[in-house]
Short mmCIF file of C-alpha atoms in Angstrom, two decimals:
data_model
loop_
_atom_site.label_atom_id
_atom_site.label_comp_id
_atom_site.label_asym_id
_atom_site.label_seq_id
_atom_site.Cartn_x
_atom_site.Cartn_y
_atom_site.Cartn_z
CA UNK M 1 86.16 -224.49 85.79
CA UNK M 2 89.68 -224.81 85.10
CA UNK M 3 89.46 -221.61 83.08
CA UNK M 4 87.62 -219.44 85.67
CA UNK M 5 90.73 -220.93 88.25
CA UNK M 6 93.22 -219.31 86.31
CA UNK M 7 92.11 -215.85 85.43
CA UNK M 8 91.06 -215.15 89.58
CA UNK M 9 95.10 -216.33 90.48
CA UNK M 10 96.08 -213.82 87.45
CA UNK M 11 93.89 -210.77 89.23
CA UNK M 12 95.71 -211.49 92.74
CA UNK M 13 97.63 -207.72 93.30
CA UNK M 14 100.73 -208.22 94.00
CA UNK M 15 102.14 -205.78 97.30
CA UNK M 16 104.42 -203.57 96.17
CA UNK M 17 107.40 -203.82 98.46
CA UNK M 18 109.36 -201.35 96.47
CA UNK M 19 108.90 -198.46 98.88
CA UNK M 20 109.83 -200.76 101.67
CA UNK M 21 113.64 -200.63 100.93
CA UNK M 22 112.59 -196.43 100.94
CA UNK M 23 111.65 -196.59 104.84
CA UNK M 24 114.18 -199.12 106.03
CA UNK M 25 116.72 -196.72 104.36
CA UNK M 26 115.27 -193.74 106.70
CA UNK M 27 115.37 -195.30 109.81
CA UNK M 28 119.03 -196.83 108.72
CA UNK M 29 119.68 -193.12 108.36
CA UNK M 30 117.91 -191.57 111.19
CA UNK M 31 119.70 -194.12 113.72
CA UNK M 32 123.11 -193.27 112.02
CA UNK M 33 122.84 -189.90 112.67
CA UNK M 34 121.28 -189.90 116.47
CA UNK M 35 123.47 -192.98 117.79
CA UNK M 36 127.18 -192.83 117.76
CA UNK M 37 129.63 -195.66 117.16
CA UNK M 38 130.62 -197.85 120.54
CA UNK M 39 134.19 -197.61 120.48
CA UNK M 40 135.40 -199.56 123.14
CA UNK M 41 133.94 -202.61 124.87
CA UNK M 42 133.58 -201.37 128.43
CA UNK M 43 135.42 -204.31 130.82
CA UNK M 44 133.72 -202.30 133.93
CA UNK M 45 130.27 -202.83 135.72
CA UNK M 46 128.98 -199.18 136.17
CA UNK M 47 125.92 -197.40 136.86
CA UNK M 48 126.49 -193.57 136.67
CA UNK M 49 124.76 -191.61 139.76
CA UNK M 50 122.14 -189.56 138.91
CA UNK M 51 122.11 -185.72 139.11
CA UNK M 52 120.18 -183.02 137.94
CA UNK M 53 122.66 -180.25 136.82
CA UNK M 54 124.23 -181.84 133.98
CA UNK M 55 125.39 -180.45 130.58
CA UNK M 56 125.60 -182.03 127.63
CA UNK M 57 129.23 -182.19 126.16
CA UNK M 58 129.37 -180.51 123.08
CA UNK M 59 131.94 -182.64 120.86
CA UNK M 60 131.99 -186.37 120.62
CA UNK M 61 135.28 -186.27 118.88
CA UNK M 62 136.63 -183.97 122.07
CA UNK M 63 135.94 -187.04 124.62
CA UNK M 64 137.98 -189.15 125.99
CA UNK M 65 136.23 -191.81 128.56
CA UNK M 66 138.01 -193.52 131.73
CA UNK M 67 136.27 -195.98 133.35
CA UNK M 68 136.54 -197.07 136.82
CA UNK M 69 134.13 -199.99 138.46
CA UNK M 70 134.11 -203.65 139.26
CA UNK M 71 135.22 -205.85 136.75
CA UNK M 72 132.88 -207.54 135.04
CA UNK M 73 135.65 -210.07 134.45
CA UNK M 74 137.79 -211.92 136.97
CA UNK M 75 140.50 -211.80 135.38
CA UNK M 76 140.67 -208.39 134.85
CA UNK M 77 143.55 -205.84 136.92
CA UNK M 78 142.52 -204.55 139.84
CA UNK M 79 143.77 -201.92 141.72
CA UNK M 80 143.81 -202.71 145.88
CA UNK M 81 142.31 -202.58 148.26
CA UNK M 82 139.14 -203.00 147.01
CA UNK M 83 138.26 -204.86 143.87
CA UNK M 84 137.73 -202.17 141.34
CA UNK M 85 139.11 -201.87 138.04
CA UNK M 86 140.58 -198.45 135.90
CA UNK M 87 139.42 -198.70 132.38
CA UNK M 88 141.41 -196.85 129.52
CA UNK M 89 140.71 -197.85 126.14
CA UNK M 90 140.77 -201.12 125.80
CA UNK M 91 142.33 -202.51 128.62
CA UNK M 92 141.93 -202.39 132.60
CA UNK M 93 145.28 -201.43 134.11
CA UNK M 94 147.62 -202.97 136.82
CA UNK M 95 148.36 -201.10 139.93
CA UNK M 96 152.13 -200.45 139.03
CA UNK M 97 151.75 -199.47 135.61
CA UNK M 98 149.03 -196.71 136.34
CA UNK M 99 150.84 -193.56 136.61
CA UNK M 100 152.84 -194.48 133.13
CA UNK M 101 149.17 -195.83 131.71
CA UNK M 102 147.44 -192.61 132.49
CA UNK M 103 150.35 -190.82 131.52
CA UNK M 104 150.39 -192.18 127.89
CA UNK M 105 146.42 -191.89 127.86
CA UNK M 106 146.44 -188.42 128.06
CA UNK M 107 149.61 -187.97 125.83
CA UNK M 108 148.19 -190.33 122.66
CA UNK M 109 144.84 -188.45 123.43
CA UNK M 110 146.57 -185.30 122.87
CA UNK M 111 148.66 -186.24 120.35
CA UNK M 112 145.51 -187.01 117.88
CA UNK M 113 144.33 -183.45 118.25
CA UNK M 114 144.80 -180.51 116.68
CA UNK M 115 146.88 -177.37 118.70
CA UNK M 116 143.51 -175.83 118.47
CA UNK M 117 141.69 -179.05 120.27
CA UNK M 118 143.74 -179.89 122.82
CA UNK M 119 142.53 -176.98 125.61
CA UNK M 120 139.15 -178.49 124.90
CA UNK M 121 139.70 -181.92 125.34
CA UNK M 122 137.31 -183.27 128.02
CA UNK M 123 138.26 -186.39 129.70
CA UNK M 124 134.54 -187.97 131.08
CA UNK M 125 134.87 -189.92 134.32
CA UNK M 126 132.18 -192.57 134.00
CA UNK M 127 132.47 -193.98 137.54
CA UNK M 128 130.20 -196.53 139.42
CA UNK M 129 128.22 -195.04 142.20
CA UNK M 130 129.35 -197.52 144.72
CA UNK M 131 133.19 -196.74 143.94
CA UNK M 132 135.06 -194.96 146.76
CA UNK M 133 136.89 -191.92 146.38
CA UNK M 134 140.07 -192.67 146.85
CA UNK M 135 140.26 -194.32 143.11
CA UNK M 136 138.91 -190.93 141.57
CA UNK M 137 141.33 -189.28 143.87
CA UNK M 138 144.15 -191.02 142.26
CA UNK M 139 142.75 -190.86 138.72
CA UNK M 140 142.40 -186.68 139.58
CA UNK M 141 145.87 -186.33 140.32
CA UNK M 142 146.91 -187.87 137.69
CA UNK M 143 145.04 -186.03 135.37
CA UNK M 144 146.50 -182.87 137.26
CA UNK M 145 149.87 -184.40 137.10
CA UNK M 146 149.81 -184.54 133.28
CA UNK M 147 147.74 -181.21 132.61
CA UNK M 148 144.49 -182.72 131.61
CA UNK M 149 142.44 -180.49 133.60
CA UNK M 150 139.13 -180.35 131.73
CA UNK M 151 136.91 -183.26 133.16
CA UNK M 152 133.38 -184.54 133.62
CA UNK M 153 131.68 -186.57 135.93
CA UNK M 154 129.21 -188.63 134.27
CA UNK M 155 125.71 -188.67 135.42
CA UNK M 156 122.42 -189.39 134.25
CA UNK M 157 119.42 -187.11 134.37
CA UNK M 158 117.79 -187.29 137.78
CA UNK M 159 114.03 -187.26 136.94
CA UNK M 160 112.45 -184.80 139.49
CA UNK M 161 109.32 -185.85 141.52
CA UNK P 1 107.20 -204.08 68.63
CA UNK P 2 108.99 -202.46 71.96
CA UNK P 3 108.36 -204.88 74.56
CA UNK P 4 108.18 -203.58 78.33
CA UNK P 5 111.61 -203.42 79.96
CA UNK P 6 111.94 -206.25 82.65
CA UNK P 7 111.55 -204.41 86.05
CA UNK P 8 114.72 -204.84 88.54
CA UNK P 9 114.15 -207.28 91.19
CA UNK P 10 114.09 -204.55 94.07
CA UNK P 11 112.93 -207.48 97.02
CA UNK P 12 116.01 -207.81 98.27
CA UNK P 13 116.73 -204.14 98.50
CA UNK P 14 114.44 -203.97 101.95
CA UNK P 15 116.77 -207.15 103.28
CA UNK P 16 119.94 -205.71 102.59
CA UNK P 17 119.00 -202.26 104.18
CA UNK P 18 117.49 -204.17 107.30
CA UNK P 19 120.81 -205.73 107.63
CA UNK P 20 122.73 -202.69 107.34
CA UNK P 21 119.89 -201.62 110.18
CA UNK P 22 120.08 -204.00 112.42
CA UNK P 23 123.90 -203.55 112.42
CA UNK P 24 124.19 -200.22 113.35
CA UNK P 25 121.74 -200.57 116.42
CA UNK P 26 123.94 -203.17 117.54
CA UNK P 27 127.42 -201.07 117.16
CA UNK P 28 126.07 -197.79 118.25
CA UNK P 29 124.78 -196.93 121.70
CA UNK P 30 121.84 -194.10 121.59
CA UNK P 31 123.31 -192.07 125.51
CA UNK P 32 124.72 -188.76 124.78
CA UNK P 33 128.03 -187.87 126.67
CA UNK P 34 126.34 -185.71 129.57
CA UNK P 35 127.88 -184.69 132.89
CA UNK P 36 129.12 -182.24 135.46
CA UNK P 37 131.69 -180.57 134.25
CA UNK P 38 134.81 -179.62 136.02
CA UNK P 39 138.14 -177.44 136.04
CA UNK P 40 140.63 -179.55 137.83
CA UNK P 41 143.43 -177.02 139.34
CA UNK P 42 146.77 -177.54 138.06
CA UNK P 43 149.03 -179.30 139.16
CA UNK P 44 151.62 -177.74 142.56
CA UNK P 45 154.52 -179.50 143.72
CA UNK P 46 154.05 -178.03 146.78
CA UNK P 47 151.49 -177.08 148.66
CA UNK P 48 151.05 -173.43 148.70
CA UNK P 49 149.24 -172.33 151.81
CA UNK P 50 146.88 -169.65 150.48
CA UNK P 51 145.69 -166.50 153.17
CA UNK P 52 142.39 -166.84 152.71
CA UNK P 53 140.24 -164.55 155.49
CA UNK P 54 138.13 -167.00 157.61
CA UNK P 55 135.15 -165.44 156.72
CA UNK P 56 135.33 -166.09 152.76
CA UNK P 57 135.39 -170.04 153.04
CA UNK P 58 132.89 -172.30 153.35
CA UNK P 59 134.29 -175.45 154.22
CA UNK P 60 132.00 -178.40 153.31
CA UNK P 61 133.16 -182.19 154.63
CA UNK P 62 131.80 -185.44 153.49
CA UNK P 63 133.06 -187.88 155.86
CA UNK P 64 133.67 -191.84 155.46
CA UNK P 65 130.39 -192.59 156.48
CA UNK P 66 129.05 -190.36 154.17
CA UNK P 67 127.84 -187.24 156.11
CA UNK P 68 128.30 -184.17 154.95
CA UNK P 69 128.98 -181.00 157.35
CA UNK P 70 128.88 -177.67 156.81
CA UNK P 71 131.17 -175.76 158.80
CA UNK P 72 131.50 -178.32 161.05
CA UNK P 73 127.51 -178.77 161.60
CA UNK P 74 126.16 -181.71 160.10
CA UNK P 75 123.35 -181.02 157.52
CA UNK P 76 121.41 -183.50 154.99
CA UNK P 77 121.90 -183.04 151.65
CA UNK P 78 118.88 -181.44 151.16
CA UNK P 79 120.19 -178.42 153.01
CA UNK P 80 123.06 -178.03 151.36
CA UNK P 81 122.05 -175.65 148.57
CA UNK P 82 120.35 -173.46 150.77
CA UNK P 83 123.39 -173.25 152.96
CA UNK P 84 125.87 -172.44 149.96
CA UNK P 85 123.25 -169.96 148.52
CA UNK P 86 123.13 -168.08 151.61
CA UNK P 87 127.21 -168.12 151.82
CA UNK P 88 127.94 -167.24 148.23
CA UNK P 89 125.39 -164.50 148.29
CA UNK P 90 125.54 -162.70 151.80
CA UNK P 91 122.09 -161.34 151.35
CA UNK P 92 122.62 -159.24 154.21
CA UNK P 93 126.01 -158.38 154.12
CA UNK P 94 126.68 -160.61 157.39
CA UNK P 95 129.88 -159.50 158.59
CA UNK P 96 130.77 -163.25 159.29
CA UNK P 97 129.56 -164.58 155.54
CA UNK P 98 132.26 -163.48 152.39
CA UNK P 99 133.22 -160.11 151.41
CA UNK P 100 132.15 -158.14 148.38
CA UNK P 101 134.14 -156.65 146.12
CA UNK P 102 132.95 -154.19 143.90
CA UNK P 103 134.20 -155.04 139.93
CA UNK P 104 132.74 -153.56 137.00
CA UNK P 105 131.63 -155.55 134.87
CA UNK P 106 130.80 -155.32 130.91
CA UNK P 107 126.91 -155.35 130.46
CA UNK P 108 126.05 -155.50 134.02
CA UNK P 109 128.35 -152.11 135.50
CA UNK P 110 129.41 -152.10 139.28
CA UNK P 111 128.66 -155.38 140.77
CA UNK P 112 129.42 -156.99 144.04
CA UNK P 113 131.30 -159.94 143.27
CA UNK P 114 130.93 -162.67 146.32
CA UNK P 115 134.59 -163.48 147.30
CA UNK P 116 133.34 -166.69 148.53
CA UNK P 117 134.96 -170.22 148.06
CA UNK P 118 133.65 -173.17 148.98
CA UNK P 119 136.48 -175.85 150.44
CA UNK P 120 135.08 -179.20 149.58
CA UNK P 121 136.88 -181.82 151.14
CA UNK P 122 136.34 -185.59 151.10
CA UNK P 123 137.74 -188.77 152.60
CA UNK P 124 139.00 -191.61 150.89
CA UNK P 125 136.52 -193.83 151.69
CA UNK P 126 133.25 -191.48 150.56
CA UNK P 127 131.27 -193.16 148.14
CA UNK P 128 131.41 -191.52 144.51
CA UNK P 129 127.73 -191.19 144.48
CA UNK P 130 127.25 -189.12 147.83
CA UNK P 131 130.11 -186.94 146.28
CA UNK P 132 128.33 -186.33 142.82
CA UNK P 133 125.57 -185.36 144.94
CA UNK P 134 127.42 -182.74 146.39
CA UNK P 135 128.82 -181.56 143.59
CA UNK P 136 125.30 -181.13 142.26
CA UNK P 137 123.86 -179.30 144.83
CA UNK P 138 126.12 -176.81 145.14
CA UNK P 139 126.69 -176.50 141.08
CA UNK P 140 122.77 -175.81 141.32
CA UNK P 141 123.27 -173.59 144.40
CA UNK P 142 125.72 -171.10 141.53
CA UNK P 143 123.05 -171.79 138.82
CA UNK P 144 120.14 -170.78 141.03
CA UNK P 145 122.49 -167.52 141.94
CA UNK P 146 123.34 -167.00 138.45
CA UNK P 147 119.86 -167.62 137.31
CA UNK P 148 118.59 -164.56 139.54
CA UNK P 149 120.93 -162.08 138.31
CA UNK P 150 120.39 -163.13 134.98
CA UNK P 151 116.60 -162.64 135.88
CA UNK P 152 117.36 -158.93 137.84
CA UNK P 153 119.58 -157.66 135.05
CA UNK P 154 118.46 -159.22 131.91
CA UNK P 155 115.49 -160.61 132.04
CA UNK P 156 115.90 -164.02 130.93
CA UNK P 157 117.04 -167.23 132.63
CA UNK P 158 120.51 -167.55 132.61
CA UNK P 159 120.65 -170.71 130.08
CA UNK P 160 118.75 -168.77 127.49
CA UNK P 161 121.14 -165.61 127.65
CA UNK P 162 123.93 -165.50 124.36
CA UNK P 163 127.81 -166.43 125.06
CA UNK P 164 128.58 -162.53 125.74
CA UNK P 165 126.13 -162.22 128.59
CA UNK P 166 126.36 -165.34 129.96
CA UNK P 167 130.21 -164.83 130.81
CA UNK P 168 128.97 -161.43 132.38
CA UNK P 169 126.93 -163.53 134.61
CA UNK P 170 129.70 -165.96 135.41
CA UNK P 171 131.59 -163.08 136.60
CA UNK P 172 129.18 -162.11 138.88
CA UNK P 173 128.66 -165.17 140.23
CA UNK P 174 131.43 -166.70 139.74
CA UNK P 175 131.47 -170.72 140.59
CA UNK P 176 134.56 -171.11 143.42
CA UNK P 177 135.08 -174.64 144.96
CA UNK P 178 138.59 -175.94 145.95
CA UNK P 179 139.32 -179.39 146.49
CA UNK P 180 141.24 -179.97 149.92
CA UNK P 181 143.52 -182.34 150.15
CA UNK P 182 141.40 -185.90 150.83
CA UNK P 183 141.50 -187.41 154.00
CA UNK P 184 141.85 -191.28 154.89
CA UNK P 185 140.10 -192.60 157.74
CA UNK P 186 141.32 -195.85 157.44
CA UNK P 187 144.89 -194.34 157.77
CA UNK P 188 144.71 -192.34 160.89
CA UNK P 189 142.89 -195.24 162.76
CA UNK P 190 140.77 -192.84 163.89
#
């Protein structure tokens, strides 16, 4: 009895997990390739209005990202009168300091690019829907002000009915 | 006698490349970098008054409360397009819609070239999203345009013509929208 015990455990296949390691490596690989890394941890609440004639930028590397929305922080700047907040990098900025902020944006963002990449530097506005104009307004000038003129407005793809 | 090689544990293989995995879905976000894109002007010190005849300006107003008007006529934004189509294109050479000039241009020869520019002008206090919205109708107002010469001289939709032609079509129709000074209702006490 013992015997007979013995030999059926022995006969038990074992699953061969050695082409698992195979497929986990292809999806690692496949989401390296579609996804792109998060570079900064967005401080700002936004959700981007929708549109339905948008192009796709071509260079990742090319984009540089200002955000502008309501903190999702208190203790974040603002910039009066409302209570919205001007993302660059890493850090929301104070009312006084934003024209030297921007200004040194758009500078290190230039500086970090070739001759050859600087007229196609794109700076994306990723702005919440709810924000008024007048903050874009002074973000545009700005921009103008420092001869970044190549911007986006972020959107997301409107699905048609 | 040769005894069978002892196989390399390869069970943890699948752990280690789940962790790696689960890693990068957590650091990297999937949305592609999409927008409108736009050509800010650069940057005057002053403001230079520009002679621009009457006739060759469309001058589109969103207002605080969010309304936009056309020529001083109120319109939804559903109308929009059709009312920038009809400027930029002067079907029927309306003597009070924008001049034509007649440019050659490479691939297509003599074309009339709309001299129309749309004046887009906004208050302080419009909301970003009514704006975009704008922006997009009358962006697919110049595609729509484009996408019919494309169509009469080419054959193809604009999108699917090569860098060479495209830019032909861009000259054509060429995409014209100023940005006026903003206004600020809250300032005028209006």
């Amino acid at each position: 009895m013992a015997r007979f015990k013995k030999e059926n455990t022995k006969e038990l296949p074992e699953i061969n997990t050695g082409s698992m390691s195979d497929i986990i490596f292809m999806f690692l690989f496949f989401f390296m390739v579609i996804t792109n890394m998060r570079e900064t941890n967005v401080k700002v609440k936004f959700t981007e209005p929708s549109a339905t004639e948008i192009q796709k930028l071509e260079k990742k590397s090319l984009v540089e990202t200002i955000y502008i929305g309501e903190p999702l922080n208190k203790n974040e700047n603002t910039i009066p009168p409302g209570k919205i907040s001007v993302q660059l990098n890493d850090q929301t900025i104070k009312q006084e300091d934003l024209e030297t902020q921007v200004q040194d944006f758009i500078a290190r963002a230039k500086e970090s690019r070739s001759d050859e990449d600087k007229n196609k530097l794109t700076f994306s506005l990723k702005v919440d829907k709810n924000v008024e104009m007048r903050y874009v307004n002074v973000i545009k000038t700005e921009l103008r002000k420092n001869n970044a003129l190549k911007i986006s407005y972020a959107t997301r793809k409107k699905v048609e009915n | 006698m040769a005894r069978k090689t002892p196989g390399i544990n390869t069970g943890s293989m699948a752990d280690i490349s789940f962790l790696l995995l689960t890693f990068f879905l957590l650091t990297s976000s999937i949305n592609t970098e999409q927008g409108i894109p736009r050509r800010l002007p650069p940057h005057a010190t002053e403001e230079v008054k520009e002679q621009i005849n009457e006739r060759n300006v469309l001058n589109v107003v969103v207002n605080f409360k969010n309304e936009i008007s056309v020529n001083s006529q109120i319109v939804f934004i559903n109308q929009l397009k059709d009312k920038a189509k009809e400027f930029i294109e002067n079907p029927y050479d309306d003597p009070n819609l924008p001049v034509k000039e007649t440019k050659s241009i490479d691939y297509i020869g003599d074309y009339r070239v709309s001299q129309g520019v749309i004046s887009l002008k906004n208050d302080q206090s419009t909301s970003y999203d009514v704006y975009i919205q704008v922006q997009n109708e009358l962006e697919k107002a110049v595609n729509e345009l484009r996408d019919k010469v494309s169509l009469q001289y080419f054959g193809k939709k604009y999108e699917l013509l090569d860098t060479a032609l495209q830019s032909a079509v861009k000259k054509a129709v060429p995409m014209q929208i100023s940005e006026a000074k903003p206004m600020d209702w809250s300032n005028t006490g209006e």
